[in-house]
Amino acid sequence: MNSLEEIFEAQGKMRWAVANTTARERIVKLQKLRKAIVDRQQEFYDAVWADFHKPRTEAWLTEVFPALEEIDYNIAHLPDWMEDKPASWSWMFPLNRSVSHFEPKGRVLIMAPWNYPFLLFIAPVAAAVAAGNVVIAKPSHKTPHVSEFLESLIAGIFEQHEIAVVQGAGAEVGDRLLALPFDHMFFTGSPQVGAHVAECAAKVHAGITLELGGKSPTIILDDVKIADAARKIAWGKCLNAGQTCIAPDYALCPRRLVQPLAEAVADNIKQMYGDTEEARRSCENFVRIVESRAVERHKALIEDAIAKGAKAVIGGAVYCESADRYTPATVLTDVTPDMDIMQSEIFGPILPIVAYDSLDEAIQFVQSRPKPLALYIFGKSSRDIDRVLRETTSGSTCVNHCILQIENLSVPFGGVGMSGTGNYHGIYGFKTFSHERNVMHQGAFDPLSFLYPPYHKASDKGWRAIIQHLAKKVLG
């Protein structure tokens, strides 16, 4: 591979040729990408299994299918997105014509995470291609088999001077990339690293999109259907072994319902993955943690919670196996805000349940913490649901389910505050990688000609005097 700087310079030379491609030309590129994914998807399934034992069905459902859906959505709508959008006329310049013109940002950096290493690489790359950019994309070094596959996949379709995949640890390659004057930087990962990316982007005045995370709460309302909520929460928490940026991180539950909810979630975990801890550990449908030190972190969080009075309804620290990269699905009750598990995003299959005595208390709990990437509400009362929506904020919200809000491509996906900056998916991805340019075309008649200096001469008569008088009257 050429050096990063050489690739960056080569892409700079190619930037305008790519920017001036037609919708048809970009669609052909997206179609080639789609075909390659379909033809080589088994290679991806093998790679993601080697990295952290993600089963084929889950890999298809959460990575391949949504990536293809994103590409198809871009293909279907791109000609319309690229059209100039007429603006309303200005009363002062009634014959002028203004449009919003979408043009590529230029040279784009995409830094993808390890938890959904395929989808969260392909989706922004497809959006950047649709918008007409050149791209340097870095997959995560924590999923080396998927990263090798992605490099091979992209190299089979694009030349390096248009899209280049570079690999390596963030400390080795990431900072070198962040030092280059990209036009836009797109990062998915932790809030801590996101702050560093934002700092580097500011130095070169690059646009940024930060897809981060945080502790996404689940608010259980008093009229909840426990059986329904428990099944959905169990699925959302254990999907990808909890290594999902919008996973339900913890539950806020009316005190009288804590134990019924915990037991129902535990029962659903058993139905999905096995009745015993040994069966669940051996279950091929339960994803492994990406690295052993993350398992040690999970173990420490559970141990701290238990030491401070929490109870494990299922799972527990004793079943954590760092060598096998296995964190058991765990449900904790009697959880209090001072416990370590409530201080930062868990990113594992552990559900702490915090009791509350009034909805006021639950809302205040959410308000007092950093803005989450997702918020979930389970219950029937429209009044209470609307109140939670009015009095909290989050990147996205799903009512009476979880995770699913990410699937609809006609609405934006992104964070707010500490959980992210900017958004993407569908047209929002196209806009993220585009500059919306204000273009005005002067009409045949120019009213401004009556307002050029010198102003208010004694000899001013006719239209000039009338227009000046009207402008002064309207504008003050």
JSON list of C-alpha atoms in Angstrom, two decimals, residues 249-473:
[
{"chain": "A", "resi": 249, "resn": "ASP", "atom": "CA", "xyz": [-28.22, 0.04, 28.85]},
{"chain": "A", "resi": 250, "resn": "TYR", "atom": "CA", "xyz": [-30.34, 0.03, 32.01]},
{"chain": "A", "resi": 251, "resn": "ALA", "atom": "CA", "xyz": [-34.01, -0.03, 32.98]},
{"chain": "A", "resi": 252, "resn": "LEU", "atom": "CA", "xyz": [-35.91, 2.41, 35.20]},
{"chain": "A", "resi": 253, "resn": "CYS", "atom": "CA", "xyz": [-38.84, 0.47, 36.63]},
{"chain": "A", "resi": 254, "resn": "PRO", "atom": "CA", "xyz": [-41.67, 1.13, 39.11]},
{"chain": "A", "resi": 255, "resn": "ARG", "atom": "CA", "xyz": [-40.55, -0.44, 42.39]},
{"chain": "A", "resi": 256, "resn": "ARG", "atom": "CA", "xyz": [-43.42, -2.93, 42.57]},
{"chain": "A", "resi": 257, "resn": "LEU", "atom": "CA", "xyz": [-42.58, -4.25, 39.08]},
{"chain": "A", "resi": 258, "resn": "VAL", "atom": "CA", "xyz": [-38.80, -4.66, 39.46]},
{"chain": "A", "resi": 259, "resn": "GLN", "atom": "CA", "xyz": [-38.84, -8.31, 40.48]},
{"chain": "A", "resi": 260, "resn": "PRO", "atom": "CA", "xyz": [-41.53, -9.40, 37.97]},
{"chain": "A", "resi": 261, "resn": "LEU", "atom": "CA", "xyz": [-39.65, -7.63, 35.17]},
{"chain": "A", "resi": 262, "resn": "ALA", "atom": "CA", "xyz": [-36.28, -9.09, 36.18]},
{"chain": "A", "resi": 263, "resn": "GLU", "atom": "CA", "xyz": [-37.66, -12.62, 36.35]},
{"chain": "A", "resi": 264, "resn": "ALA", "atom": "CA", "xyz": [-39.48, -12.23, 33.03]},
{"chain": "A", "resi": 265, "resn": "VAL", "atom": "CA", "xyz": [-36.33, -10.94, 31.29]},
{"chain": "A", "resi": 266, "resn": "ALA", "atom": "CA", "xyz": [-34.38, -13.86, 32.79]},
{"chain": "A", "resi": 267, "resn": "ASP", "atom": "CA", "xyz": [-37.00, -16.34, 31.58]},
{"chain": "A", "resi": 268, "resn": "ASN", "atom": "CA", "xyz": [-36.78, -14.95, 28.06]},
{"chain": "A", "resi": 269, "resn": "ILE", "atom": "CA", "xyz": [-32.98, -15.16, 28.11]},
{"chain": "A", "resi": 270, "resn": "LYS", "atom": "CA", "xyz": [-33.34, -18.84, 29.00]},
{"chain": "A", "resi": 271, "resn": "GLN", "atom": "CA", "xyz": [-35.84, -19.40, 26.19]},
{"chain": "A", "resi": 272, "resn": "MET", "atom": "CA", "xyz": [-33.54, -17.74, 23.65]},
{"chain": "A", "resi": 273, "resn": "TYR", "atom": "CA", "xyz": [-30.17, -19.11, 24.69]},
{"chain": "A", "resi": 274, "resn": "GLY", "atom": "CA", "xyz": [-30.63, -22.07, 27.05]},
{"chain": "A", "resi": 275, "resn": "ASP", "atom": "CA", "xyz": [-32.01, -23.03, 30.47]},
{"chain": "A", "resi": 276, "resn": "THR", "atom": "CA", "xyz": [-28.66, -23.35, 32.22]},
{"chain": "A", "resi": 277, "resn": "GLU", "atom": "CA", "xyz": [-25.55, -21.23, 32.34]},
{"chain": "A", "resi": 278, "resn": "GLU", "atom": "CA", "xyz": [-23.57, -23.99, 30.68]},
{"chain": "A", "resi": 279, "resn": "ALA", "atom": "CA", "xyz": [-26.14, -24.24, 27.88]},
{"chain": "A", "resi": 280, "resn": "ARG", "atom": "CA", "xyz": [-26.00, -20.50, 27.32]},
{"chain": "A", "resi": 281, "resn": "ARG", "atom": "CA", "xyz": [-22.21, -20.46, 27.32]},
{"chain": "A", "resi": 282, "resn": "SER", "atom": "CA", "xyz": [-22.22, -23.22, 24.68]},
{"chain": "A", "resi": 283, "resn": "CYS", "atom": "CA", "xyz": [-25.00, -21.64, 22.62]},
{"chain": "A", "resi": 284, "resn": "GLU", "atom": "CA", "xyz": [-23.90, -20.76, 19.09]},
{"chain": "A", "resi": 285, "resn": "ASN", "atom": "CA", "xyz": [-26.52, -18.00, 18.97]},
{"chain": "A", "resi": 286, "resn": "PHE", "atom": "CA", "xyz": [-24.88, -16.02, 21.78]},
{"chain": "A", "resi": 287, "resn": "VAL", "atom": "CA", "xyz": [-22.16, -13.70, 20.50]},
{"chain": "A", "resi": 288, "resn": "ARG", "atom": "CA", "xyz": [-18.77, -13.49, 22.20]},
{"chain": "A", "resi": 289, "resn": "ILE", "atom": "CA", "xyz": [-17.25, -10.29, 23.57]},
{"chain": "A", "resi": 290, "resn": "VAL", "atom": "CA", "xyz": [-14.70, -8.75, 21.21]},
{"chain": "A", "resi": 291, "resn": "GLU", "atom": "CA", "xyz": [-11.74, -8.99, 23.61]},
{"chain": "A", "resi": 292, "resn": "SER", "atom": "CA", "xyz": [-10.89, -10.59, 26.95]},
{"chain": "A", "resi": 293, "resn": "ARG", "atom": "CA", "xyz": [-10.18, -7.34, 28.78]},
{"chain": "A", "resi": 294, "resn": "ALA", "atom": "CA", "xyz": [-13.77, -6.23, 28.10]},
{"chain": "A", "resi": 295, "resn": "VAL", "atom": "CA", "xyz": [-14.93, -9.38, 29.87]},
{"chain": "A", "resi": 296, "resn": "GLU", "atom": "CA", "xyz": [-12.73, -8.49, 32.84]},
{"chain": "A", "resi": 297, "resn": "ARG", "atom": "CA", "xyz": [-14.32, -5.05, 32.89]},
{"chain": "A", "resi": 298, "resn": "HIS", "atom": "CA", "xyz": [-17.81, -6.59, 32.87]},
{"chain": "A", "resi": 299, "resn": "LYS", "atom": "CA", "xyz": [-16.83, -8.90, 35.71]},
{"chain": "A", "resi": 300, "resn": "ALA", "atom": "CA", "xyz": [-15.56, -5.97, 37.79]},
{"chain": "A", "resi": 301, "resn": "LEU", "atom": "CA", "xyz": [-18.79, -4.04, 37.20]},
{"chain": "A", "resi": 302, "resn": "ILE", "atom": "CA", "xyz": [-20.95, -6.97, 38.34]},
{"chain": "A", "resi": 303, "resn": "GLU", "atom": "CA", "xyz": [-18.75, -7.61, 41.38]},
{"chain": "A", "resi": 304, "resn": "ASP", "atom": "CA", "xyz": [-18.91, -3.97, 42.42]},
{"chain": "A", "resi": 305, "resn": "ALA", "atom": "CA", "xyz": [-22.71, -3.94, 42.09]},
{"chain": "A", "resi": 306, "resn": "ILE", "atom": "CA", "xyz": [-23.09, -7.14, 44.13]},
{"chain": "A", "resi": 307, "resn": "ALA", "atom": "CA", "xyz": [-20.73, -5.85, 46.80]},
{"chain": "A", "resi": 308, "resn": "LYS", "atom": "CA", "xyz": [-22.89, -2.72, 47.12]},
{"chain": "A", "resi": 309, "resn": "GLY", "atom": "CA", "xyz": [-26.15, -4.66, 47.48]},
{"chain": "A", "resi": 310, "resn": "ALA", "atom": "CA", "xyz": [-27.33, -5.62, 44.00]},
{"chain": "A", "resi": 311, "resn": "LYS", "atom": "CA", "xyz": [-28.70, -9.11, 43.31]},
{"chain": "A", "resi": 312, "resn": "ALA", "atom": "CA", "xyz": [-28.18, -11.22, 40.18]},
{"chain": "A", "resi": 313, "resn": "VAL", "atom": "CA", "xyz": [-31.43, -12.82, 39.02]},
{"chain": "A", "resi": 314, "resn": "ILE", "atom": "CA", "xyz": [-29.57, -14.59, 36.22]},
{"chain": "A", "resi": 315, "resn": "GLY", "atom": "CA", "xyz": [-25.89, -14.72, 35.30]},
{"chain": "A", "resi": 316, "resn": "GLY", "atom": "CA", "xyz": [-23.25, -13.13, 37.52]},
{"chain": "A", "resi": 317, "resn": "ALA", "atom": "CA", "xyz": [-19.54, -12.42, 37.73]},
{"chain": "A", "resi": 318, "resn": "VAL", "atom": "CA", "xyz": [-18.64, -16.01, 38.59]},
{"chain": "A", "resi": 319, "resn": "TYR", "atom": "CA", "xyz": [-19.57, -17.10, 35.06]},
{"chain": "A", "resi": 320, "resn": "CYS", "atom": "CA", "xyz": [-17.39, -14.55, 33.25]},
{"chain": "A", "resi": 321, "resn": "GLU", "atom": "CA", "xyz": [-14.65, -16.29, 31.26]},
{"chain": "A", "resi": 322, "resn": "SER", "atom": "CA", "xyz": [-12.10, -13.90, 29.82]},
{"chain": "A", "resi": 323, "resn": "ALA", "atom": "CA", "xyz": [-10.18, -16.64, 27.99]},
{"chain": "A", "resi": 324, "resn": "ASP", "atom": "CA", "xyz": [-13.35, -17.61, 26.12]},
{"chain": "A", "resi": 325, "resn": "ARG", "atom": "CA", "xyz": [-14.41, -13.94, 25.81]},
{"chain": "A", "resi": 326, "resn": "TYR", "atom": "CA", "xyz": [-17.73, -14.81, 27.43]},
{"chain": "A", "resi": 327, "resn": "THR", "atom": "CA", "xyz": [-19.82, -12.48, 29.57]},
{"chain": "A", "resi": 328, "resn": "PRO", "atom": "CA", "xyz": [-23.02, -14.16, 30.74]},
{"chain": "A", "resi": 329, "resn": "ALA", "atom": "CA", "xyz": [-26.40, -12.55, 30.18]},
{"chain": "A", "resi": 330, "resn": "THR", "atom": "CA", "xyz": [-26.98, -10.96, 33.58]},
{"chain": "A", "resi": 331, "resn": "VAL", "atom": "CA", "xyz": [-29.95, -9.18, 35.16]},
{"chain": "A", "resi": 332, "resn": "LEU", "atom": "CA", "xyz": [-29.34, -7.15, 38.31]},
{"chain": "A", "resi": 333, "resn": "THR", "atom": "CA", "xyz": [-31.90, -5.79, 40.76]},
{"chain": "A", "resi": 334, "resn": "ASP", "atom": "CA", "xyz": [-31.48, -3.45, 43.75]},
{"chain": "A", "resi": 335, "resn": "VAL", "atom": "CA", "xyz": [-29.18, -1.32, 41.64]},
{"chain": "A", "resi": 336, "resn": "THR", "atom": "CA", "xyz": [-28.37, 2.17, 42.91]},
{"chain": "A", "resi": 337, "resn": "PRO", "atom": "CA", "xyz": [-26.89, 5.19, 41.07]},
{"chain": "A", "resi": 338, "resn": "ASP", "atom": "CA", "xyz": [-23.61, 5.07, 43.01]},
{"chain": "A", "resi": 339, "resn": "MET", "atom": "CA", "xyz": [-22.61, 1.67, 41.59]},
{"chain": "A", "resi": 340, "resn": "ASP", "atom": "CA", "xyz": [-19.87, 1.59, 38.96]},
{"chain": "A", "resi": 341, "resn": "ILE", "atom": "CA", "xyz": [-22.21, -0.10, 36.50]},
{"chain": "A", "resi": 342, "resn": "MET", "atom": "CA", "xyz": [-24.30, 3.09, 36.40]},
{"chain": "A", "resi": 343, "resn": "GLN", "atom": "CA", "xyz": [-21.37, 5.40, 35.60]},
{"chain": "A", "resi": 344, "resn": "SER", "atom": "CA", "xyz": [-20.54, 4.50, 32.01]},
{"chain": "A", "resi": 345, "resn": "GLU", "atom": "CA", "xyz": [-21.89, 2.55, 29.06]},
{"chain": "A", "resi": 346, "resn": "ILE", "atom": "CA", "xyz": [-21.85, -1.19, 29.80]},
{"chain": "A", "resi": 347, "resn": "PHE", "atom": "CA", "xyz": [-21.50, -2.48, 26.21]},
{"chain": "A", "resi": 348, "resn": "GLY", "atom": "CA", "xyz": [-22.23, -6.01, 27.31]},
{"chain": "A", "resi": 349, "resn": "PRO", "atom": "CA", "xyz": [-25.20, -8.32, 28.08]},
{"chain": "A", "resi": 350, "resn": "ILE", "atom": "CA", "xyz": [-25.83, -6.94, 31.58]},
{"chain": "A", "resi": 351, "resn": "LEU", "atom": "CA", "xyz": [-29.13, -5.27, 32.50]},
{"chain": "A", "resi": 352, "resn": "PRO", "atom": "CA", "xyz": [-29.21, -3.21, 35.71]},
{"chain": "A", "resi": 353, "resn": "ILE", "atom": "CA", "xyz": [-32.74, -2.42, 36.89]},
{"chain": "A", "resi": 354, "resn": "VAL", "atom": "CA", "xyz": [-33.15, 0.75, 38.95]},
{"chain": "A", "resi": 355, "resn": "ALA", "atom": "CA", "xyz": [-36.37, 1.16, 40.95]},
{"chain": "A", "resi": 356, "resn": "TYR", "atom": "CA", "xyz": [-38.34, 4.40, 40.95]},
{"chain": "A", "resi": 357, "resn": "ASP", "atom": "CA", "xyz": [-41.34, 5.54, 42.99]},
{"chain": "A", "resi": 358, "resn": "SER", "atom": "CA", "xyz": [-42.81, 8.11, 40.61]},
{"chain": "A", "resi": 359, "resn": "LEU", "atom": "CA", "xyz": [-42.51, 9.01, 36.95]},
{"chain": "A", "resi": 360, "resn": "ASP", "atom": "CA", "xyz": [-41.18, 12.39, 38.08]},
{"chain": "A", "resi": 361, "resn": "GLU", "atom": "CA", "xyz": [-38.24, 10.56, 39.67]},
{"chain": "A", "resi": 362, "resn": "ALA", "atom": "CA", "xyz": [-37.55, 8.51, 36.53]},
{"chain": "A", "resi": 363, "resn": "ILE", "atom": "CA", "xyz": [-37.61, 11.57, 34.28]},
{"chain": "A", "resi": 364, "resn": "GLN", "atom": "CA", "xyz": [-35.35, 13.50, 36.63]},
{"chain": "A", "resi": 365, "resn": "PHE", "atom": "CA", "xyz": [-32.93, 10.56, 36.60]},
{"chain": "A", "resi": 366, "resn": "VAL", "atom": "CA", "xyz": [-32.65, 10.74, 32.81]},
{"chain": "A", "resi": 367, "resn": "GLN", "atom": "CA", "xyz": [-32.51, 14.55, 32.73]},
{"chain": "A", "resi": 368, "resn": "SER", "atom": "CA", "xyz": [-29.60, 14.62, 35.18]},
{"chain": "A", "resi": 369, "resn": "ARG", "atom": "CA", "xyz": [-27.36, 12.47, 32.99]},
{"chain": "A", "resi": 370, "resn": "PRO", "atom": "CA", "xyz": [-25.67, 13.00, 29.61]},
{"chain": "A", "resi": 371, "resn": "LYS", "atom": "CA", "xyz": [-28.02, 12.89, 26.62]},
{"chain": "A", "resi": 372, "resn": "PRO", "atom": "CA", "xyz": [-28.26, 9.27, 25.44]},
{"chain": "A", "resi": 373, "resn": "LEU", "atom": "CA", "xyz": [-28.08, 7.92, 21.91]},
{"chain": "A", "resi": 374, "resn": "ALA", "atom": "CA", "xyz": [-31.39, 6.07, 22.42]},
{"chain": "A", "resi": 375, "resn": "LEU", "atom": "CA", "xyz": [-34.25, 6.04, 24.88]},
{"chain": "A", "resi": 376, "resn": "TYR", "atom": "CA", "xyz": [-36.90, 3.34, 25.18]},
{"chain": "A", "resi": 377, "resn": "ILE", "atom": "CA", "xyz": [-40.38, 3.59, 26.69]},
{"chain": "A", "resi": 378, "resn": "PHE", "atom": "CA", "xyz": [-42.59, 0.60, 27.51]},
{"chain": "A", "resi": 379, "resn": "GLY", "atom": "CA", "xyz": [-46.20, 1.18, 28.51]},
{"chain": "A", "resi": 380, "resn": "LYS", "atom": "CA", "xyz": [-49.71, 1.99, 27.28]},
{"chain": "A", "resi": 381, "resn": "SER", "atom": "CA", "xyz": [-50.49, 5.47, 28.60]},
{"chain": "A", "resi": 382, "resn": "SER", "atom": "CA", "xyz": [-50.29, 7.99, 25.76]},
{"chain": "A", "resi": 383, "resn": "ARG", "atom": "CA", "xyz": [-50.18, 10.78, 28.32]},
{"chain": "A", "resi": 384, "resn": "ASP", "atom": "CA", "xyz": [-47.15, 9.31, 30.11]},
{"chain": "A", "resi": 385, "resn": "ILE", "atom": "CA", "xyz": [-45.39, 8.42, 26.85]},
{"chain": "A", "resi": 386, "resn": "ASP", "atom": "CA", "xyz": [-45.88, 11.97, 25.55]},
{"chain": "A", "resi": 387, "resn": "ARG", "atom": "CA", "xyz": [-44.63, 13.38, 28.83]},
{"chain": "A", "resi": 388, "resn": "VAL", "atom": "CA", "xyz": [-41.43, 11.34, 28.71]},
{"chain": "A", "resi": 389, "resn": "LEU", "atom": "CA", "xyz": [-40.86, 12.49, 25.12]},
{"chain": "A", "resi": 390, "resn": "ARG", "atom": "CA", "xyz": [-41.46, 16.14, 26.06]},
{"chain": "A", "resi": 391, "resn": "GLU", "atom": "CA", "xyz": [-39.27, 16.13, 29.15]},
{"chain": "A", "resi": 392, "resn": "THR", "atom": "CA", "xyz": [-36.27, 14.12, 27.92]},
{"chain": "A", "resi": 393, "resn": "THR", "atom": "CA", "xyz": [-34.02, 14.17, 24.88]},
{"chain": "A", "resi": 394, "resn": "SER", "atom": "CA", "xyz": [-32.12, 11.46, 23.04]},
{"chain": "A", "resi": 395, "resn": "GLY", "atom": "CA", "xyz": [-30.70, 10.73, 19.63]},
{"chain": "A", "resi": 396, "resn": "SER", "atom": "CA", "xyz": [-33.61, 8.39, 18.91]},
{"chain": "A", "resi": 397, "resn": "THR", "atom": "CA", "xyz": [-36.53, 6.85, 20.76]},
{"chain": "A", "resi": 398, "resn": "CYS", "atom": "CA", "xyz": [-38.55, 3.69, 20.32]},
{"chain": "A", "resi": 399, "resn": "VAL", "atom": "CA", "xyz": [-41.85, 3.09, 22.10]},
{"chain": "A", "resi": 400, "resn": "ASN", "atom": "CA", "xyz": [-42.73, -0.48, 23.08]},
{"chain": "A", "resi": 401, "resn": "HIS", "atom": "CA", "xyz": [-39.73, -2.02, 21.36]},
{"chain": "A", "resi": 402, "resn": "CYS", "atom": "CA", "xyz": [-36.01, -1.42, 21.11]},
{"chain": "A", "resi": 403, "resn": "ILE", "atom": "CA", "xyz": [-33.31, -1.17, 18.42]},
{"chain": "A", "resi": 404, "resn": "LEU", "atom": "CA", "xyz": [-35.88, -1.07, 15.60]},
{"chain": "A", "resi": 405, "resn": "GLN", "atom": "CA", "xyz": [-35.83, 2.72, 15.19]},
{"chain": "A", "resi": 406, "resn": "ILE", "atom": "CA", "xyz": [-32.51, 2.45, 13.36]},
{"chain": "A", "resi": 407, "resn": "GLU", "atom": "CA", "xyz": [-34.13, 0.57, 10.48]},
{"chain": "A", "resi": 408, "resn": "ASN", "atom": "CA", "xyz": [-36.35, 3.30, 8.96]},
{"chain": "A", "resi": 409, "resn": "LEU", "atom": "CA", "xyz": [-34.20, 5.09, 6.36]},
{"chain": "A", "resi": 410, "resn": "SER", "atom": "CA", "xyz": [-36.64, 7.95, 5.85]},
{"chain": "A", "resi": 411, "resn": "VAL", "atom": "CA", "xyz": [-35.75, 9.46, 9.23]},
{"chain": "A", "resi": 412, "resn": "PRO", "atom": "CA", "xyz": [-32.30, 10.52, 10.48]},
{"chain": "A", "resi": 413, "resn": "PHE", "atom": "CA", "xyz": [-30.17, 8.48, 12.85]},
{"chain": "A", "resi": 414, "resn": "GLY", "atom": "CA", "xyz": [-27.65, 10.21, 15.09]},
{"chain": "A", "resi": 415, "resn": "GLY", "atom": "CA", "xyz": [-26.87, 11.37, 18.59]},
{"chain": "A", "resi": 416, "resn": "VAL", "atom": "CA", "xyz": [-27.24, 14.54, 20.60]},
{"chain": "A", "resi": 417, "resn": "GLY", "atom": "CA", "xyz": [-24.79, 16.09, 23.04]},
{"chain": "A", "resi": 418, "resn": "MET", "atom": "CA", "xyz": [-22.36, 13.49, 24.36]},
{"chain": "A", "resi": 419, "resn": "SER", "atom": "CA", "xyz": [-23.99, 10.78, 22.26]},
{"chain": "A", "resi": 420, "resn": "GLY", "atom": "CA", "xyz": [-23.08, 12.32, 18.93]},
{"chain": "A", "resi": 421, "resn": "THR", "atom": "CA", "xyz": [-23.01, 15.12, 16.40]},
{"chain": "A", "resi": 422, "resn": "GLY", "atom": "CA", "xyz": [-24.83, 15.03, 13.08]},
{"chain": "A", "resi": 423, "resn": "ASN", "atom": "CA", "xyz": [-26.78, 12.15, 11.56]},
{"chain": "A", "resi": 424, "resn": "TYR", "atom": "CA", "xyz": [-27.08, 9.90, 8.53]},
{"chain": "A", "resi": 425, "resn": "HIS", "atom": "CA", "xyz": [-29.18, 7.15, 6.84]},
{"chain": "A", "resi": 426, "resn": "GLY", "atom": "CA", "xyz": [-31.05, 7.70, 3.60]},
{"chain": "A", "resi": 427, "resn": "ILE", "atom": "CA", "xyz": [-31.10, 11.29, 2.39]},
{"chain": "A", "resi": 428, "resn": "TYR", "atom": "CA", "xyz": [-29.54, 12.37, 5.69]},
{"chain": "A", "resi": 429, "resn": "GLY", "atom": "CA", "xyz": [-26.42, 10.38, 4.80]},
{"chain": "A", "resi": 430, "resn": "PHE", "atom": "CA", "xyz": [-26.34, 12.02, 1.37]},
{"chain": "A", "resi": 431, "resn": "LYS", "atom": "CA", "xyz": [-26.64, 15.45, 3.02]},
{"chain": "A", "resi": 432, "resn": "THR", "atom": "CA", "xyz": [-23.98, 14.62, 5.61]},
{"chain": "A", "resi": 433, "resn": "PHE", "atom": "CA", "xyz": [-21.42, 14.05, 2.86]},
{"chain": "A", "resi": 434, "resn": "SER", "atom": "CA", "xyz": [-22.65, 16.99, 0.74]},
{"chain": "A", "resi": 435, "resn": "HIS", "atom": "CA", "xyz": [-22.31, 20.74, 0.96]},
{"chain": "A", "resi": 436, "resn": "GLU", "atom": "CA", "xyz": [-25.66, 22.43, 0.41]},
{"chain": "A", "resi": 437, "resn": "ARG", "atom": "CA", "xyz": [-24.71, 25.41, -1.70]},
{"chain": "A", "resi": 438, "resn": "ASN", "atom": "CA", "xyz": [-26.85, 28.53, -2.02]},
{"chain": "A", "resi": 439, "resn": "VAL", "atom": "CA", "xyz": [-26.95, 29.52, -5.71]},
{"chain": "A", "resi": 440, "resn": "MET", "atom": "CA", "xyz": [-28.82, 32.62, -6.92]},
{"chain": "A", "resi": 441, "resn": "HIS", "atom": "CA", "xyz": [-29.38, 33.46, -10.59]},
{"chain": "A", "resi": 442, "resn": "GLN", "atom": "CA", "xyz": [-29.92, 37.14, -11.38]},
{"chain": "A", "resi": 443, "resn": "GLY", "atom": "CA", "xyz": [-33.08, 37.88, -13.33]},
{"chain": "A", "resi": 444, "resn": "ALA", "atom": "CA", "xyz": [-33.50, 40.33, -16.21]},
{"chain": "A", "resi": 445, "resn": "PHE", "atom": "CA", "xyz": [-34.54, 43.15, -13.89]},
{"chain": "A", "resi": 446, "resn": "ASP", "atom": "CA", "xyz": [-32.27, 44.28, -11.05]},
{"chain": "A", "resi": 447, "resn": "PRO", "atom": "CA", "xyz": [-34.10, 46.35, -8.38]},
{"chain": "A", "resi": 448, "resn": "LEU", "atom": "CA", "xyz": [-30.81, 46.89, -6.57]},
{"chain": "A", "resi": 449, "resn": "SER", "atom": "CA", "xyz": [-29.71, 49.24, -9.34]},
{"chain": "A", "resi": 450, "resn": "PHE", "atom": "CA", "xyz": [-32.01, 51.84, -7.76]},
{"chain": "A", "resi": 451, "resn": "LEU", "atom": "CA", "xyz": [-30.17, 51.54, -4.45]},
{"chain": "A", "resi": 452, "resn": "TYR", "atom": "CA", "xyz": [-26.53, 51.97, -5.44]},
{"chain": "A", "resi": 453, "resn": "PRO", "atom": "CA", "xyz": [-24.74, 54.98, -3.93]},
{"chain": "A", "resi": 454, "resn": "PRO", "atom": "CA", "xyz": [-24.87, 57.89, -3.79]},
{"chain": "A", "resi": 455, "resn": "TYR", "atom": "CA", "xyz": [-28.02, 57.66, -1.67]},
{"chain": "A", "resi": 456, "resn": "HIS", "atom": "CA", "xyz": [-30.94, 60.12, -1.52]},
{"chain": "A", "resi": 457, "resn": "LYS", "atom": "CA", "xyz": [-29.66, 62.75, -3.89]},
{"chain": "A", "resi": 458, "resn": "ALA", "atom": "CA", "xyz": [-31.81, 65.85, -4.17]},
{"chain": "A", "resi": 459, "resn": "SER", "atom": "CA", "xyz": [-32.26, 65.01, -7.82]},
{"chain": "A", "resi": 460, "resn": "ASP", "atom": "CA", "xyz": [-33.67, 61.51, -7.10]},
{"chain": "A", "resi": 461, "resn": "LYS", "atom": "CA", "xyz": [-37.04, 61.19, -8.73]},
{"chain": "A", "resi": 462, "resn": "GLY", "atom": "CA", "xyz": [-39.32, 58.51, -10.06]},
{"chain": "A", "resi": 463, "resn": "TRP", "atom": "CA", "xyz": [-38.75, 54.81, -9.43]},
{"chain": "A", "resi": 464, "resn": "ARG", "atom": "CA", "xyz": [-35.49, 55.30, -7.54]},
{"chain": "A", "resi": 465, "resn": "ALA", "atom": "CA", "xyz": [-37.13, 57.56, -4.94]},
{"chain": "A", "resi": 466, "resn": "ILE", "atom": "CA", "xyz": [-40.19, 55.31, -4.65]},
{"chain": "A", "resi": 467, "resn": "ILE", "atom": "CA", "xyz": [-38.13, 52.14, -4.14]},
{"chain": "A", "resi": 468, "resn": "GLN", "atom": "CA", "xyz": [-35.88, 53.81, -1.59]},
{"chain": "A", "resi": 469, "resn": "HIS", "atom": "CA", "xyz": [-38.94, 55.08, 0.27]},
{"chain": "A", "resi": 470, "resn": "LEU", "atom": "CA", "xyz": [-40.56, 51.61, 0.27]},
{"chain": "A", "resi": 471, "resn": "ALA", "atom": "CA", "xyz": [-37.38, 49.91, 1.38]},
{"chain": "A", "resi": 472, "resn": "LYS", "atom": "CA", "xyz": [-36.98, 52.34, 4.26]},
{"chain": "A", "resi": 473, "resn": "LYS", "atom": "CA", "xyz": [-40.63, 51.89, 5.26]}
]
